[in-house]
CSV table of C-alpha atoms in Angstrom, one decimal:
chain,number,residue,atom,x,y,z
A,8,MET,CA,25.6,206.3,-14.3
A,9,SER,CA,26.8,203.2,-16.2
A,10,ASP,CA,27.2,199.8,-14.6
A,11,ALA,CA,29.4,197.0,-15.8
A,12,TYR,CA,28.9,193.5,-14.3
A,13,THR,CA,32.4,192.1,-14.1
A,14,PRO,CA,33.4,188.8,-12.5
A,15,GLY,CA,35.6,189.9,-9.5
A,16,LEU,CA,37.9,188.5,-7.0
A,17,MET,CA,36.0,188.0,-3.7
A,18,VAL,CA,37.7,188.6,-0.4
A,19,THR,CA,35.1,188.3,2.4
A,20,GLU,CA,34.9,187.4,6.0
A,21,MET,CA,31.6,185.6,5.6
A,22,THR,CA,29.7,184.2,2.6
A,23,LYS,CA,27.8,181.1,1.7
A,24,VAL,CA,30.0,178.6,-0.3
A,25,GLN,CA,28.5,175.8,-2.4
A,26,LYS,CA,30.7,173.2,-4.1
A,27,VAL,CA,29.5,170.6,-6.6
A,28,ARG,CA,31.3,167.3,-6.0
A,29,ARG,CA,30.6,165.3,-9.1
A,30,LEU,CA,32.0,161.9,-10.4
A,31,PRO,CA,33.4,161.8,-14.0
A,32,LEU,CA,30.7,159.2,-14.8
A,33,LYS,CA,27.8,157.7,-13.0
A,34,GLY,CA,28.5,155.7,-9.8
A,35,GLU,CA,27.4,155.5,-6.2
A,36,VAL,CA,26.6,158.4,-3.8
A,37,LEU,CA,27.7,157.5,-0.3
A,38,VAL,CA,26.1,160.3,1.8
A,39,LYS,CA,22.6,161.6,2.4
A,40,LYS,CA,21.1,165.0,2.1
A,41,GLY,CA,21.5,166.9,5.4
A,42,GLU,CA,24.6,164.9,6.4
A,43,ARG,CA,27.7,166.8,7.6
A,44,VAL,CA,30.9,166.0,5.8
A,45,THR,CA,34.5,166.9,6.1
A,46,PRO,CA,37.1,167.6,3.4
A,47,ASN,CA,38.2,164.0,3.6
A,48,THR,CA,34.8,162.4,3.6
A,49,ILE,CA,34.3,160.2,0.5
A,50,VAL,CA,30.9,161.4,-0.8
A,51,ALA,CA,30.7,159.3,-4.1
A,52,LYS,CA,32.7,156.6,-5.8
A,53,THR,CA,32.8,154.8,-9.2
A,54,ASN,CA,35.0,152.7,-11.4
A,55,VAL,CA,36.4,154.1,-14.6
A,56,PRO,CA,36.7,151.4,-17.3
A,57,GLY,CA,40.3,150.4,-18.0
A,58,ARG,CA,42.0,150.8,-21.3
A,59,PRO,CA,41.1,148.1,-24.0
A,60,HIS,CA,43.8,146.3,-25.8
A,61,VAL,CA,43.0,144.7,-29.2
A,62,ILE,CA,45.2,141.7,-30.1
A,63,ASN,CA,45.1,140.3,-33.6
A,64,VAL,CA,45.4,136.7,-32.5
A,65,ALA,CA,44.5,135.1,-35.9
A,66,ASN,CA,47.3,137.1,-37.5
A,67,LEU,CA,49.8,136.1,-34.9
A,68,LEU,CA,48.9,132.4,-35.2
A,69,ASN,CA,48.7,132.6,-39.0
A,70,ILE,CA,45.1,131.2,-39.0
A,71,GLU,CA,41.8,132.2,-40.5
A,72,PRO,CA,39.6,134.4,-38.3
A,73,GLU,CA,36.8,131.8,-38.3
A,74,ASP,CA,39.3,129.3,-36.7
A,75,LEU,CA,40.0,131.6,-33.8
A,76,PRO,CA,37.4,130.2,-31.3
A,77,GLU,CA,38.9,126.7,-31.6
A,78,THR,CA,42.4,128.0,-30.5
A,79,MET,CA,41.2,130.0,-27.5
A,80,VAL,CA,42.2,128.7,-24.1
A,81,VAL,CA,40.3,131.5,-22.3
A,82,LYS,CA,36.7,132.7,-22.7
A,83,VAL,CA,34.9,136.1,-22.5
A,84,GLY,CA,34.8,137.2,-18.8
A,85,ASP,CA,38.0,135.4,-17.8
A,86,HIS,CA,40.7,137.3,-16.0
A,87,VAL,CA,44.2,137.0,-17.4
A,88,LYS,CA,47.6,138.2,-16.2
A,89,VAL,CA,50.5,139.6,-18.2
A,90,ASN,CA,52.0,136.8,-20.3
A,91,SER,CA,49.1,134.4,-19.6
A,92,LEU,CA,48.4,132.0,-22.5
A,93,ILE,CA,45.2,133.0,-24.2
A,94,ALA,CA,45.4,130.9,-27.5
A,95,LYS,CA,47.4,128.1,-29.0
A,96,TYR,CA,47.4,126.4,-32.4
A,97,ARG,CA,48.5,122.8,-33.3
A,98,ALA,CA,48.3,121.3,-36.8
A,99,LEU,CA,49.7,118.3,-38.6
A,100,PHE,CA,50.5,116.3,-35.5
A,101,GLY,CA,52.2,119.3,-34.0
A,102,LEU,CA,54.4,120.0,-37.0
A,103,PHE,CA,52.8,123.5,-37.1
A,104,LYS,CA,52.2,125.1,-33.8
A,105,GLY,CA,52.0,128.5,-32.2
A,106,GLU,CA,50.7,130.3,-29.2
A,107,CYS,CA,49.6,133.8,-28.1
A,108,ARG,CA,50.0,135.4,-24.7
A,109,SER,CA,48.4,138.4,-23.1
A,110,PRO,CA,50.5,141.6,-23.2
A,111,VAL,CA,48.4,143.1,-20.3
A,112,GLU,CA,46.5,142.1,-17.1
A,113,GLY,CA,42.7,142.4,-17.5
A,114,VAL,CA,39.5,140.8,-18.5
A,115,VAL,CA,38.7,139.1,-21.8
A,116,GLU,CA,36.0,141.3,-23.2
A,117,HIS,CA,35.5,140.1,-26.8
A,118,ILE,CA,36.5,137.3,-29.2
A,119,SER,CA,35.8,137.9,-32.8
A,120,ASP,CA,35.6,135.1,-35.5
A,121,VAL,CA,35.1,137.9,-38.1
A,122,THR,CA,38.3,139.9,-37.5
A,123,GLY,CA,40.3,137.3,-35.6
A,124,GLN,CA,40.9,139.8,-32.8
A,125,VAL,CA,40.6,139.5,-29.0
A,126,THR,CA,39.9,142.5,-26.8
A,127,ILE,CA,41.3,142.5,-23.3
A,128,ARG,CA,40.4,145.4,-21.0
A,129,GLU,CA,42.7,146.5,-18.2
A,130,PRO,CA,41.3,146.5,-14.7
A,131,ALA,CA,38.8,149.3,-13.8
A,132,ILE,CA,40.3,152.3,-12.1
A,133,PRO,CA,38.5,153.2,-8.8
A,134,VAL,CA,37.6,156.9,-8.5
A,135,GLU,CA,36.5,158.6,-5.3
A,136,VAL,CA,35.3,162.1,-4.8
A,137,THR,CA,35.7,163.8,-1.4
A,138,GLY,CA,33.7,166.6,0.3
A,139,TYR,CA,36.6,169.1,-0.2
A,140,ILE,CA,35.1,171.4,2.3
A,141,GLN,CA,33.6,171.0,5.8
A,142,GLY,CA,29.9,171.5,5.4
A,143,THR,CA,26.4,170.1,4.9
A,144,VAL,CA,25.2,168.1,2.0
A,145,VAL,CA,22.3,170.3,0.6
A,146,ASP,CA,21.5,168.3,-2.5
A,147,ILE,CA,22.1,164.9,-4.1
A,148,LEU,CA,23.0,164.6,-7.8
A,149,SER,CA,21.5,161.2,-8.5
A,150,ASP,CA,24.3,158.6,-9.2
A,151,GLU,CA,26.7,161.5,-9.8
A,152,GLY,CA,27.6,163.3,-6.6
A,153,VAL,CA,26.5,166.0,-4.2
A,154,ILE,CA,26.4,169.7,-3.4
A,155,VAL,CA,28.1,170.7,-0.2
A,156,GLU,CA,27.4,174.1,1.4
A,157,THR,CA,29.0,176.0,4.3
A,158,PRO,CA,29.2,179.5,5.6
A,159,ALA,CA,32.9,180.5,5.2
A,160,ALA,CA,35.5,183.1,4.9
A,161,PHE,CA,36.4,183.1,1.2
A,162,VAL,CA,39.4,184.5,-0.6
A,163,GLN,CA,40.0,184.2,-4.4
A,164,GLY,CA,43.4,184.5,-5.9
A,165,ILE,CA,44.4,185.8,-9.4
A,166,PHE,CA,46.5,182.7,-10.3
A,167,GLY,CA,47.4,179.4,-8.9
A,168,VAL,CA,48.9,175.9,-9.5
A,169,GLY,CA,48.3,172.6,-7.7
A,170,GLY,CA,45.0,170.9,-6.8
A,171,GLU,CA,42.7,170.6,-3.8
A,172,ASN,CA,44.3,170.5,-0.4
A,173,TYR,CA,43.3,170.9,3.2
A,174,GLY,CA,45.4,172.2,6.2
A,175,GLN,CA,46.0,174.7,8.9
A,176,LEU,CA,46.6,178.4,8.1
A,177,LYS,CA,49.9,179.8,9.4
A,178,MET,CA,51.3,183.3,9.0
A,179,ALA,CA,54.8,183.0,7.7
A,180,VAL,CA,55.5,186.8,7.6
A,181,SER,CA,54.3,189.7,9.7
A,182,LYS,CA,53.6,192.3,6.9
A,183,PRO,CA,52.0,192.2,3.5
A,184,THR,CA,55.2,193.7,2.0
A,185,ASP,CA,57.4,190.9,3.4
A,186,ILE,CA,59.2,188.4,1.2
A,187,LEU,CA,58.7,184.7,2.1
A,188,THR,CA,62.2,183.0,1.9
A,189,ASP,CA,63.3,179.5,2.4
A,190,LYS,CA,64.9,180.5,5.8
A,191,MET,CA,61.4,181.2,7.2
A,192,ILE,CA,60.2,177.6,6.6
A,193,GLY,CA,61.0,174.7,8.9
A,194,GLU,CA,60.1,171.2,9.9
A,195,GLY,CA,57.2,172.4,12.0
A,196,ASP,CA,55.4,173.7,8.9
A,197,LYS,CA,54.6,170.2,7.6
A,198,GLY,CA,50.9,170.0,6.9
A,199,LYS,CA,50.4,173.8,7.1
A,200,ILE,CA,49.2,176.4,4.6
A,201,LEU,CA,51.7,179.3,4.8
A,202,VAL,CA,50.7,182.9,4.2
A,203,GLY,CA,53.4,185.1,2.8
A,204,GLY,CA,53.5,188.8,1.7
A,205,ALA,CA,54.6,190.4,-1.4
A,206,LEU,CA,56.7,187.5,-2.8
A,207,VAL,CA,57.5,183.9,-2.3
A,208,THR,CA,60.9,182.9,-3.7
A,209,GLY,CA,61.5,179.9,-5.8
A,210,ALA,CA,63.8,178.4,-3.1
A,211,ALA,CA,61.1,178.9,-0.5
A,212,LEU,CA,58.5,177.1,-2.7
A,213,LYS,CA,60.9,174.2,-3.3
A,214,LYS,CA,61.8,173.9,0.4
A,215,ALA,CA,58.1,174.0,1.4
A,216,GLU,CA,57.2,171.2,-0.9
A,217,SER,CA,60.1,169.1,0.3
A,218,LEU,CA,59.1,169.5,4.0
A,219,GLY,CA,55.4,168.6,3.3
A,220,VAL,CA,53.9,172.0,3.4
A,221,ILE,CA,50.4,171.8,2.0
A,222,GLY,CA,50.1,175.2,0.4
A,223,VAL,CA,51.5,178.7,0.1
A,224,ILE,CA,49.5,181.9,-0.4
A,225,SER,CA,51.5,184.9,-1.6
A,226,GLY,CA,50.9,188.3,-3.2
A,227,GLY,CA,53.3,187.6,-6.0
A,228,ILE,CA,55.9,185.3,-7.5
A,229,LEU,CA,58.5,185.8,-10.2
A,230,ASP,CA,57.4,184.0,-13.3
A,231,SER,CA,61.0,182.7,-13.8
A,232,ASP,CA,60.9,181.1,-10.3
A,233,LEU,CA,57.5,179.5,-11.1
A,234,HIS,CA,58.8,178.1,-14.4
A,235,ARG,CA,61.9,176.6,-12.7
A,236,PHE,CA,59.7,175.1,-10.0
A,237,LEU,CA,57.3,173.4,-12.4
A,238,GLY,CA,60.0,172.6,-15.0
A,239,TYR,CA,58.1,174.2,-17.8
A,240,GLU,CA,56.2,177.4,-18.8
A,241,ILE,CA,52.5,177.8,-18.0
A,242,GLY,CA,50.3,178.0,-21.0
A,243,VAL,CA,46.7,179.2,-21.4
A,244,ALA,CA,45.1,175.9,-20.4
A,245,ILE,CA,43.5,175.3,-17.0
A,246,THR,CA,45.9,174.8,-14.1
A,247,GLY,CA,45.5,172.6,-11.1
A,248,HIS,CA,46.7,169.3,-12.5
A,249,GLU,CA,50.4,169.8,-12.1
A,250,ASP,CA,52.6,167.0,-10.9
A,251,ILE,CA,53.5,168.8,-7.7
A,252,ASN,CA,52.8,168.1,-4.0
A,253,ILE,CA,51.9,171.6,-3.0
A,254,THR,CA,49.3,174.2,-3.8
A,255,LEU,CA,50.3,177.7,-4.7
A,256,ILE,CA,47.8,180.6,-4.7
A,257,ILE,CA,48.9,184.1,-5.9
A,258,THR,CA,46.6,186.9,-4.9
A,259,GLU,CA,48.0,189.9,-6.8
A,260,GLY,CA,50.1,188.9,-9.8
A,261,PHE,CA,53.6,188.2,-11.1
A,262,GLY,CA,56.5,190.0,-9.6
A,263,LYS,CA,57.0,191.5,-6.1
A,264,ILE,CA,53.5,192.8,-5.3
A,265,PRO,CA,52.4,193.4,-1.7
A,266,MET,CA,49.3,191.4,-0.7
A,267,ALA,CA,46.2,193.6,-0.5
A,268,ASP,CA,45.8,194.8,3.1
A,269,LYS,CA,42.3,193.4,3.3
A,270,THR,CA,43.4,190.0,2.1
A,271,PHE,CA,46.4,189.8,4.4
A,272,ASN,CA,44.4,191.0,7.4
A,273,LEU,CA,41.6,188.5,6.8
A,274,LEU,CA,44.1,185.6,6.5
A,275,ALA,CA,45.9,186.8,9.6
A,276,SER,CA,42.6,186.8,11.6
A,277,LEU,CA,42.1,183.2,10.5
A,278,GLU,CA,45.5,181.9,11.5
A,279,GLY,CA,45.2,178.5,13.2
A,280,LYS,CA,42.0,177.7,11.4
A,281,MET,CA,41.6,174.8,9.0
A,282,ALA,CA,41.2,175.8,5.3
A,283,SER,CA,40.4,174.1,2.0
A,284,ILE,CA,42.5,175.5,-0.9
A,285,ASN,CA,42.6,174.8,-4.6
A,286,GLY,CA,45.0,176.4,-7.1
A,287,ALA,CA,43.0,175.5,-10.3
A,288,THR,CA,42.9,178.6,-12.6
A,289,GLN,CA,41.3,179.3,-16.0
A,290,ILE,CA,41.4,182.8,-17.3
A,291,ARG,CA,39.9,182.7,-20.8
A,292,ALA,CA,36.8,180.5,-21.2
A,293,GLY,CA,34.7,179.8,-18.1
A,294,VAL,CA,36.7,181.8,-15.6
A,295,LEU,CA,38.0,179.7,-12.7
A,296,ARG,CA,40.0,181.2,-9.8
A,297,PRO,CA,42.2,179.7,-7.1
A,298,GLU,CA,40.5,179.9,-3.7
A,299,VAL,CA,40.9,179.7,0.1
A,300,ILE,CA,37.8,178.6,2.0
A,301,VAL,CA,37.8,178.7,5.8
A,302,PRO,CA,34.4,177.2,7.1
A,303,LYS,CA,32.7,179.0,9.9
A,304,GLU,CA,30.2,177.7,12.4
A,305,PHE,CA,26.7,177.8,10.9
A,306,GLY,CA,25.5,180.1,13.8
A,307,GLU,CA,28.0,182.7,12.6
A,308,MET,CA,26.4,183.3,9.3
A,309,LYS,CA,25.3,186.9,8.8
A,310,GLU,CA,23.0,188.3,6.2
A,311,ARG,CA,24.7,190.7,3.9
A,312,GLU,CA,24.3,192.3,0.5
A,313,GLU,CA,27.2,191.9,-1.9
A,314,ALA,CA,27.8,194.6,-4.5
A,315,LYS,CA,27.3,193.1,-8.0
A,316,GLY,CA,27.8,196.2,-10.1
A,317,LEU,CA,30.8,198.4,-11.0
A,318,THR,CA,30.3,202.0,-9.9
A,319,ILE,CA,32.3,205.1,-9.0
A,320,GLY,CA,34.4,204.2,-5.9
A,321,THR,CA,34.5,200.4,-6.6
A,322,ARG,CA,37.8,198.8,-5.7
A,323,VAL,CA,39.3,196.9,-8.6
A,324,ARG,CA,42.3,194.9,-9.6
A,325,ILE,CA,43.6,195.1,-13.2
A,326,ILE,CA,44.2,191.7,-14.8
A,327,ARG,CA,45.9,192.6,-18.1
A,328,THR,CA,49.2,194.1,-19.1
A,329,PRO,CA,50.6,196.7,-18.9
A,330,TYR,CA,49.0,197.3,-15.4
A,331,PHE,CA,48.6,193.6,-14.5
A,332,GLY,CA,48.0,193.1,-10.7
A,333,LYS,CA,47.7,196.8,-9.8
A,334,LEU,CA,44.9,197.8,-7.4
A,335,GLY,CA,42.9,201.0,-7.7
A,336,THR,CA,39.6,202.8,-7.3
A,337,VAL,CA,37.1,203.5,-10.2
A,338,THR,CA,36.9,207.3,-10.7
A,339,GLY,CA,35.1,207.4,-14.1
A,340,LEU,CA,32.7,205.3,-16.2
A,341,PRO,CA,32.5,206.9,-19.6
A,342,ILE,CA,29.3,206.0,-21.4
A,343,GLN,CA,30.7,206.3,-24.9
A,344,LEU,CA,32.6,203.5,-26.7
A,345,THR,CA,36.4,204.1,-26.9
A,346,THR,CA,38.7,202.8,-29.6
A,347,ILE,CA,41.7,200.9,-28.1
A,348,ASP,CA,45.0,199.8,-29.5
A,349,THR,CA,43.5,196.8,-31.3
A,350,GLU,CA,41.1,199.2,-33.1
A,351,ALA,CA,38.2,197.6,-31.3
A,352,LYS,CA,35.6,199.9,-29.8
A,353,VAL,CA,34.9,199.0,-26.2
A,354,ARG,CA,33.6,200.5,-22.9
A,355,VAL,CA,36.3,201.7,-20.6
A,356,LEU,CA,36.7,202.9,-17.1
A,357,GLU,CA,39.1,205.3,-15.4
A,358,VAL,CA,41.1,204.0,-12.4
A,359,SER,CA,43.1,205.9,-9.8
A,360,LEU,CA,45.9,203.5,-8.9
A,361,ASP,CA,47.0,202.9,-5.4
A,362,SER,CA,50.6,203.2,-6.6
A,363,GLY,CA,49.9,206.6,-8.0
A,364,GLY,CA,48.5,208.0,-11.3
A,365,LYS,CA,45.3,207.5,-13.3
A,366,VAL,CA,44.8,205.0,-16.2
A,367,THR,CA,42.0,204.2,-18.6
A,368,VAL,CA,41.5,200.5,-19.3
A,369,PRO,CA,38.8,198.3,-20.9
A,370,ARG,CA,36.2,197.3,-18.4
A,371,ALA,CA,36.9,193.6,-19.3
A,372,ASN,CA,40.4,194.1,-18.0
A,373,VAL,CA,39.5,194.6,-14.4
A,374,GLU,CA,38.1,192.5,-11.6
A,375,ILE,CA,36.0,193.8,-8.7
A,376,ILE,CA,37.6,193.2,-5.2
A,377,GLU,CA,34.4,192.3,-3.4
A,378,GLY,CA,33.9,192.8,0.3
């Protein structure tokens, strides 16, 4: 029997989750190994240098570069504000004069008598990294960050938008086939993560954001509704950095697709629990999936084996058209290579779809639904 090791969507009641929390450049780590942290705990901080502005002062004053130091009224290290005088020139008893003012607020970084330029750097931008999940610091990345670990219920989605958020799970529908509409969302949902069914409407998403809902988890969404909500079409780049105030996680695909029973039932069992969510997605290089993490008490952690291979009977989700988002069970794993429409020869598998019928697709076009 042939095995294919395919990255899959994990849906599990209990697993060990580790998250690397790293600064964009070296800074200060604020917690110690073994320390318990929350999603809002600041674990590391640094300052990102501000943007430098180069001003050709010699040219503005119509002087030679070597004469620049004599005209400067500020020195390296001085802080200047917008429109602050930084240089002035007087000649022939004031008959010829000129001055130069700073276009930005910042610190004088360099004065050159070779180029006649002055560099002013904008104030540094403070950057803080939080724990994201509730857990324990299990390792320190010197001057860079930490690794946080927790036993947790873990659900991966197929697509998402919006960044890291933290809030209480709330079931907004009663069945995985239900549609989450704007009429189902109210003032009491502020700060909540709402769980829908087969579809979240564009109107529901817009209302949820306006009321301060932290996130929405749904089986599907119409791509036209998502485009209208964002104001543009999603490309192939990584998501998660959109200018929105809500996180959306889609578990099945685009269109009206009932949430998988296992996913829906797990989320329903976790209603009222606090969850960390992240909509960041990258499909092509370095697969990154949106996620829901619900930390458990450390005493609840159970030892369990997780299937890593693809075999007959494995539950899968198809992630490429024309069967995108469909669920099924592997019924065949032909050993021989098969020529597909692109004329490439690849290994394929046979899938019995939950919706009926059997299809043959490249193994790279499926993800394992792990338990």
